[in-house]
mmCIF file of C-alpha atoms in Angstrom:
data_model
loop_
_atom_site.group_PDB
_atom_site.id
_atom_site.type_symbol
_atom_site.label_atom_id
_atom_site.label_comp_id
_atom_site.label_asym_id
_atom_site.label_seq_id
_atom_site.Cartn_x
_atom_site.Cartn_y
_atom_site.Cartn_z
ATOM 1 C CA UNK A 28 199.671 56.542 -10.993
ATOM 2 C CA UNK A 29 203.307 56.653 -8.990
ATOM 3 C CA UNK A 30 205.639 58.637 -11.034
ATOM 4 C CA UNK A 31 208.458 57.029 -10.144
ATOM 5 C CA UNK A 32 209.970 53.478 -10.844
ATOM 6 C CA UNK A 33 212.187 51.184 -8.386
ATOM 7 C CA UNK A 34 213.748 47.846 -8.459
ATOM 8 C CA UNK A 35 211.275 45.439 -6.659
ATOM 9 C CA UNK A 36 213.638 43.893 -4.305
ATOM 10 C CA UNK A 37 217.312 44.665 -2.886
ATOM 11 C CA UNK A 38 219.725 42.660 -0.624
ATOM 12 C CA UNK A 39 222.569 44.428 1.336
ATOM 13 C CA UNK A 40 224.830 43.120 4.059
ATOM 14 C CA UNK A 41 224.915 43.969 7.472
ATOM 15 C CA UNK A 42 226.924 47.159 7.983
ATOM 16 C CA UNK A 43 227.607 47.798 4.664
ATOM 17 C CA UNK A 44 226.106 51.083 2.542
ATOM 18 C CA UNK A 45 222.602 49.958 1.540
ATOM 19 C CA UNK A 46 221.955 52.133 -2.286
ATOM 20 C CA UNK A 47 218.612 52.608 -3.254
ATOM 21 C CA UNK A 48 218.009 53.604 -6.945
ATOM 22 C CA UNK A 49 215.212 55.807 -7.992
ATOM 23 C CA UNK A 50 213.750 56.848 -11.395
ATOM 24 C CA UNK A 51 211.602 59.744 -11.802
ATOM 25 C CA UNK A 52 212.226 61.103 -15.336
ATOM 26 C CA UNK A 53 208.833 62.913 -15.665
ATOM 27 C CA UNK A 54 209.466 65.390 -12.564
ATOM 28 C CA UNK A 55 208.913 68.522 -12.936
ATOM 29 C CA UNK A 56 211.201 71.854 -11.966
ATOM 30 C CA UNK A 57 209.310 72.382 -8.468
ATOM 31 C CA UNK A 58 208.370 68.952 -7.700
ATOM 32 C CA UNK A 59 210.029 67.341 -4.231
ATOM 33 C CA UNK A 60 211.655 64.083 -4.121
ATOM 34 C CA UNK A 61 210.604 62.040 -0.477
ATOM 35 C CA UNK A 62 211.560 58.897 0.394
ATOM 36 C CA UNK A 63 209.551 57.032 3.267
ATOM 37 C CA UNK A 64 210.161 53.091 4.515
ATOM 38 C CA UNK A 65 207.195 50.715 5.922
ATOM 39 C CA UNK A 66 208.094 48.035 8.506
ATOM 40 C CA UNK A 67 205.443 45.298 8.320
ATOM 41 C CA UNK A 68 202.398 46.053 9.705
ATOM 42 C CA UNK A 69 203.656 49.919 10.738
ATOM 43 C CA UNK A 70 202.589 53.345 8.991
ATOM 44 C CA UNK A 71 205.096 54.611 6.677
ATOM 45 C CA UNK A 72 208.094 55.975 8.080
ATOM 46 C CA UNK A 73 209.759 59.356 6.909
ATOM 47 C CA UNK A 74 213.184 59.357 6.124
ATOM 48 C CA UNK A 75 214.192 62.505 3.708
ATOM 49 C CA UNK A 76 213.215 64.552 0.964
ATOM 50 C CA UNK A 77 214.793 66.863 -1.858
ATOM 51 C CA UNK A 78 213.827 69.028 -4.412
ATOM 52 C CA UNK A 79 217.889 69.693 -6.123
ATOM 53 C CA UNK A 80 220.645 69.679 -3.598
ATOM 54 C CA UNK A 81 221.812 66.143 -1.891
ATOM 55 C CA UNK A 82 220.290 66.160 1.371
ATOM 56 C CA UNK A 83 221.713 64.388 5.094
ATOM 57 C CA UNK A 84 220.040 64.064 7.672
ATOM 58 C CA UNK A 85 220.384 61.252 10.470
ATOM 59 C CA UNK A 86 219.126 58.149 8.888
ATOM 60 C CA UNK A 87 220.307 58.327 5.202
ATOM 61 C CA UNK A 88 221.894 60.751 2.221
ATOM 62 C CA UNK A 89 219.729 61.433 -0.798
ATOM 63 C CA UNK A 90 221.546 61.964 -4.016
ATOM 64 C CA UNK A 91 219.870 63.456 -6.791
ATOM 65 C CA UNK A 92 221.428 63.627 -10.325
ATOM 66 C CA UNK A 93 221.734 66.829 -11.925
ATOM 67 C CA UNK A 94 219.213 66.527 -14.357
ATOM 68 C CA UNK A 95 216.946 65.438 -11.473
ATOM 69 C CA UNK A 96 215.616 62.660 -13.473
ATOM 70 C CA UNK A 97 216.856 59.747 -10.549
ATOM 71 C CA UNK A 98 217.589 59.973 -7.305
ATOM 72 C CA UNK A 99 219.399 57.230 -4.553
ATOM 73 C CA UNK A 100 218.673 57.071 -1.184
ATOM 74 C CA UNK A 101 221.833 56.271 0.903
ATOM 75 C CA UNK A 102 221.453 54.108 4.456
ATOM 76 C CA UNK A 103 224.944 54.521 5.301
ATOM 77 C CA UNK A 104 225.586 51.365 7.932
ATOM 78 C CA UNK A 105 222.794 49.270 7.456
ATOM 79 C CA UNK A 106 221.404 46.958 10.439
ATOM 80 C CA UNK A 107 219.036 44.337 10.884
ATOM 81 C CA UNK A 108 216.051 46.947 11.747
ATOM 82 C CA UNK A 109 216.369 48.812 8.482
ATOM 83 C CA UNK A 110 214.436 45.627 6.738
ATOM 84 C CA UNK A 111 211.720 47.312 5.324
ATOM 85 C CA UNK A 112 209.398 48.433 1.812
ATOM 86 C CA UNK A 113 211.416 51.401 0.640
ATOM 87 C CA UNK A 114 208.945 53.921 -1.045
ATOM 88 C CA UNK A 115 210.430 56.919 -3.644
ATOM 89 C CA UNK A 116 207.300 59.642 -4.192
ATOM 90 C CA UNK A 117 207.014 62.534 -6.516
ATOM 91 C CA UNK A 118 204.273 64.534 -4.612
ATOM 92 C CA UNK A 119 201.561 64.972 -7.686
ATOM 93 C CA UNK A 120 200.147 68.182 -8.835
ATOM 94 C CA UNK A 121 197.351 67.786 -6.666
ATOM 95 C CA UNK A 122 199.723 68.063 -3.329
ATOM 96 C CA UNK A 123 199.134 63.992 -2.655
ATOM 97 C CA UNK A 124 201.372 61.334 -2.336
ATOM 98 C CA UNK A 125 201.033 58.542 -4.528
ATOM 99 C CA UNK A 126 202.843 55.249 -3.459
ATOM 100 C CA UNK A 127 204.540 52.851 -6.286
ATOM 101 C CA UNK A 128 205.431 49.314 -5.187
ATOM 102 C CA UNK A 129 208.374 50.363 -3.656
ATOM 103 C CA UNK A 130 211.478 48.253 -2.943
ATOM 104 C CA UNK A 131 211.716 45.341 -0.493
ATOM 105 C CA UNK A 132 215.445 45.811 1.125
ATOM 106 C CA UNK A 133 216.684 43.068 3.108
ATOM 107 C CA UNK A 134 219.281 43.256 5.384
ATOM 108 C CA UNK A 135 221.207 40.230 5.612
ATOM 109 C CA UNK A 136 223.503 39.599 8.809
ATOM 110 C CA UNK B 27 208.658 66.363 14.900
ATOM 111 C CA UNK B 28 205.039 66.209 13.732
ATOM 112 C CA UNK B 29 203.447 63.561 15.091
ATOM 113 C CA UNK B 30 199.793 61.928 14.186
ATOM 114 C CA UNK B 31 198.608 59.864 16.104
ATOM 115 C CA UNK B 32 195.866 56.763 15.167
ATOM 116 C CA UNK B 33 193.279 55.302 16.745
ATOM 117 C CA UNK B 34 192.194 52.439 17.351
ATOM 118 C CA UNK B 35 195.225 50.101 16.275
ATOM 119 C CA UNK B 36 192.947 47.502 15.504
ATOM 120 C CA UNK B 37 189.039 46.921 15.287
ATOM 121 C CA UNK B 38 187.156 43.448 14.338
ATOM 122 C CA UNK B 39 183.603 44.289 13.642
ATOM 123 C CA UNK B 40 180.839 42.422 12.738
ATOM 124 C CA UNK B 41 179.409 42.313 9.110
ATOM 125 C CA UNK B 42 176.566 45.522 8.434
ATOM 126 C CA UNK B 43 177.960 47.095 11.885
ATOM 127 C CA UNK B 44 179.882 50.775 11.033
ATOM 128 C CA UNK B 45 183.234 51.534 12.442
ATOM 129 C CA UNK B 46 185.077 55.105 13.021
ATOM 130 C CA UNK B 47 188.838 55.666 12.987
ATOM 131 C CA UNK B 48 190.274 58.805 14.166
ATOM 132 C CA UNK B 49 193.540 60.407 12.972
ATOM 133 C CA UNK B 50 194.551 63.367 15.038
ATOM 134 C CA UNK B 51 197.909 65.474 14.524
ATOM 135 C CA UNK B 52 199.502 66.464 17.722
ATOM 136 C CA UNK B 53 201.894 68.836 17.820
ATOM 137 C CA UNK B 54 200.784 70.663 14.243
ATOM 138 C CA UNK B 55 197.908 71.849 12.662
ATOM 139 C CA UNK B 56 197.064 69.468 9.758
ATOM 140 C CA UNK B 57 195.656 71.518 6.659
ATOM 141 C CA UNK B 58 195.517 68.412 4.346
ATOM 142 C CA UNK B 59 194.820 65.205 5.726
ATOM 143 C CA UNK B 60 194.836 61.651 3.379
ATOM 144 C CA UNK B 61 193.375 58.376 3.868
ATOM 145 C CA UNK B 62 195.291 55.188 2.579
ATOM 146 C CA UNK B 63 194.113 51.786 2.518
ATOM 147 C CA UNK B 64 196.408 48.855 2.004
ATOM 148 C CA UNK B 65 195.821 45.159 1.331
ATOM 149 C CA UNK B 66 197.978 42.608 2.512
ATOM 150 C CA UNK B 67 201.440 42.433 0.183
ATOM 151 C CA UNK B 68 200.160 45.686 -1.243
ATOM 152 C CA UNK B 69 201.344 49.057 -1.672
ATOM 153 C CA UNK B 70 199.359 51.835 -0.249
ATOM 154 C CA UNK B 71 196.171 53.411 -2.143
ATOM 155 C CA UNK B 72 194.741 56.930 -1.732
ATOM 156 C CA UNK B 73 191.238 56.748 -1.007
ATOM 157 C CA UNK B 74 190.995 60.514 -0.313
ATOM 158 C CA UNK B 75 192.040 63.969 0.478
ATOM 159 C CA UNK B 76 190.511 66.220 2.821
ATOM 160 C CA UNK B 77 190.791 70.136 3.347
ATOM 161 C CA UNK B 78 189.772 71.752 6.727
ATOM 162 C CA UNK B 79 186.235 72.862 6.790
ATOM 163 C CA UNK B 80 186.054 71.389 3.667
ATOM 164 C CA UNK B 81 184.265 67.948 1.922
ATOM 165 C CA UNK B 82 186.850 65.325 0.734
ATOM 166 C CA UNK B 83 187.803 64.490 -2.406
ATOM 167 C CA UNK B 84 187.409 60.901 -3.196
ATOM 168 C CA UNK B 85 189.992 58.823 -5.565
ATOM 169 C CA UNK B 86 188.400 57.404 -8.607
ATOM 170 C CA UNK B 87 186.790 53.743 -7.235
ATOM 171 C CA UNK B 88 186.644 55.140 -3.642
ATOM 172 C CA UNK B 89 182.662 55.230 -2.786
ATOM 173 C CA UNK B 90 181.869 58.256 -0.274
ATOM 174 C CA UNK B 91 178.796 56.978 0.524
ATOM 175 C CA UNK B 92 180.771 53.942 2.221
ATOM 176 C CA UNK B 93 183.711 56.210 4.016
ATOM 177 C CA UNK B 94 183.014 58.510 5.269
ATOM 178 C CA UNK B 95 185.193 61.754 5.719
ATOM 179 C CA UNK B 96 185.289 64.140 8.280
ATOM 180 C CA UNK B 97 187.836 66.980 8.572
ATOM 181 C CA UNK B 98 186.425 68.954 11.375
ATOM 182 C CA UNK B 99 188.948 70.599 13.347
ATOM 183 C CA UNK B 100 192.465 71.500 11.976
ATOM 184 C CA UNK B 101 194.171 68.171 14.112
ATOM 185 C CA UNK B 102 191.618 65.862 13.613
ATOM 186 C CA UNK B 103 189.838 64.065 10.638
ATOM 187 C CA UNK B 104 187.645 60.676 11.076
ATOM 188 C CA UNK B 105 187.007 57.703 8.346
ATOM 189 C CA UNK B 106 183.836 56.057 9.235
ATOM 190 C CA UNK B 107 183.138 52.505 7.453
ATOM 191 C CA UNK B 108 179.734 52.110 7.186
ATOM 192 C CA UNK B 109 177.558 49.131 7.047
ATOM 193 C CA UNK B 110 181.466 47.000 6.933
ATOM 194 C CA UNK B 111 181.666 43.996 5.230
ATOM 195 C CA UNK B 112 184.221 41.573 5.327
ATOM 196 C CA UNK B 113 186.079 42.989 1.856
ATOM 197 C CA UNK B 114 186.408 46.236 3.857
ATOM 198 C CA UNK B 115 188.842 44.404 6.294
ATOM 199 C CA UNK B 116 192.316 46.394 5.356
ATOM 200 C CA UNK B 117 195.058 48.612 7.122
ATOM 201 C CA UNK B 118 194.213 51.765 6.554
ATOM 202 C CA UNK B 119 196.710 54.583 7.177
ATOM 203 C CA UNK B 120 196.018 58.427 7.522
ATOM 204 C CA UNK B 121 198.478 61.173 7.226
ATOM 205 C CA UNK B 122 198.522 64.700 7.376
ATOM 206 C CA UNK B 123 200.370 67.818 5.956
ATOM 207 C CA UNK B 124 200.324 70.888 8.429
ATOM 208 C CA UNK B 125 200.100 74.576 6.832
ATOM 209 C CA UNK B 126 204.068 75.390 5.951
ATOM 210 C CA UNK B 127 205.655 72.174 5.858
ATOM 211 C CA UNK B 128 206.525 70.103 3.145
ATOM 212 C CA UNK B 129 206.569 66.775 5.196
ATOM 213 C CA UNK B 130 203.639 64.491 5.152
ATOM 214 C CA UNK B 131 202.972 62.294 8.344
ATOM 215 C CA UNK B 132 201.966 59.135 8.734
ATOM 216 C CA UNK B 133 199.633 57.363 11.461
ATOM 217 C CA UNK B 134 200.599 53.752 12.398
ATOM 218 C CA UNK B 135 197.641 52.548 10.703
ATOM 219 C CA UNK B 136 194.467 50.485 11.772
ATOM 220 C CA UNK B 137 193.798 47.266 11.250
ATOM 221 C CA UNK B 138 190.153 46.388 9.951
ATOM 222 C CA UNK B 139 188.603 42.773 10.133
ATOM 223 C CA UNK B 140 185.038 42.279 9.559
ATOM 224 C CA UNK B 141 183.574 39.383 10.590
#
């Protein structure tokens, strides 16, 4: 089973911050954090991953709390193409990725 | 980047017929490779992970008898579908992890209708 929880859906304006919440209170000290995106009918997209420190790259921010219980994925100026599944994964024991339902963002212009 | 490339895009097929997708990594040498399938409004499943050199390990409900699993070479692995039928028909999406990296890529998936 997915180790992490999300909300099922989000909405965020056009050119605004989208915030993407992420739960994952069962992590463990060595365990990364990676966040992919699926566009309909398209593989799964990488966009970041963690394991303590926030991370930037050129698509998004990933914030993760202290504790390292939760995590949010930051899309800083969100567009129109950015309407996707948004996928949090705690890689299992095992080395495999395990996807949860994710979270449906739309973008709305 | 790491790229993986997946082929075909699509495939319809006729019922008892087998089919065989390829996944091949192109500019790393995949270690670990995984096949996903994924129904329509779905969320991806594991079906299994393969080694190099070595047999795959199926997910619980995943019959190997049906796909089958070849991880031959360190950039390419194969799913073959045999004797389809037309519950098979799915997306199914490989990706691979090379040696160092933590980064797992994904193929753009292949569509699967069996007719």
């Amino acid at each position: 089973d997915a180790k992490t929880t999300q909300p099922p859906s989000m909405d965020c304006a056009e050119g605004r911050a989208a915030n993407l919440p992420c739960n994952h209170s069962t992590i463990s000290g060595n365990e990364y954090v990676y966040w992919y995106r699926q566009i309909h009918s398209q593989g799964p997209q990488y966009i970041i991953h963690g394991l303590k420190n926030n991370e930037t790259n050129e698509m998004a921010s990933l914030i993760i709390t202290e504790d390292r219980k939760s995590s949010t994925l930051i899309l800083p100026h969100a567009t129109l193409r950015d309407t996707a599944v948004y996928y949090c994964i705690v890689r299992d024991r095992d080395d495999k990725i395990i996807f949860g339902k994710g979270t449906r963002l739309h973008i709305l212009p | 980047g790491a790229v993986v490339s997946q082929h075909p895009s699509w495939v319809i097929c006729k019922s008892g017929t087998s089919v065989k997708i390829e996944c091949r990594s192109l500019d790393f040498q995949a270690t670990t490779m995984f096949w996903y399938r994924q129904f329509p409004k779905q969320s991806l499943m594991l079906m299994a992970t393969s080694n190099e050199g070595s047999k795959a390990t199926y997910e619980q409900g995943v019959e190997k008898d049906k796909f089958l699993i070849n991880h031959a070479s360190l950039t390419l692995s194969t799913l073959t579908v045999t004797s389809a039928h037309p519950e098979d028909s799915s997306f199914y999406i490989c990706s691979a992890r090379g040696r160092t990296g933590a980064r797992y890529t994904f193929g753009s998936g292949t569509r699967l209708t069996v007719v």
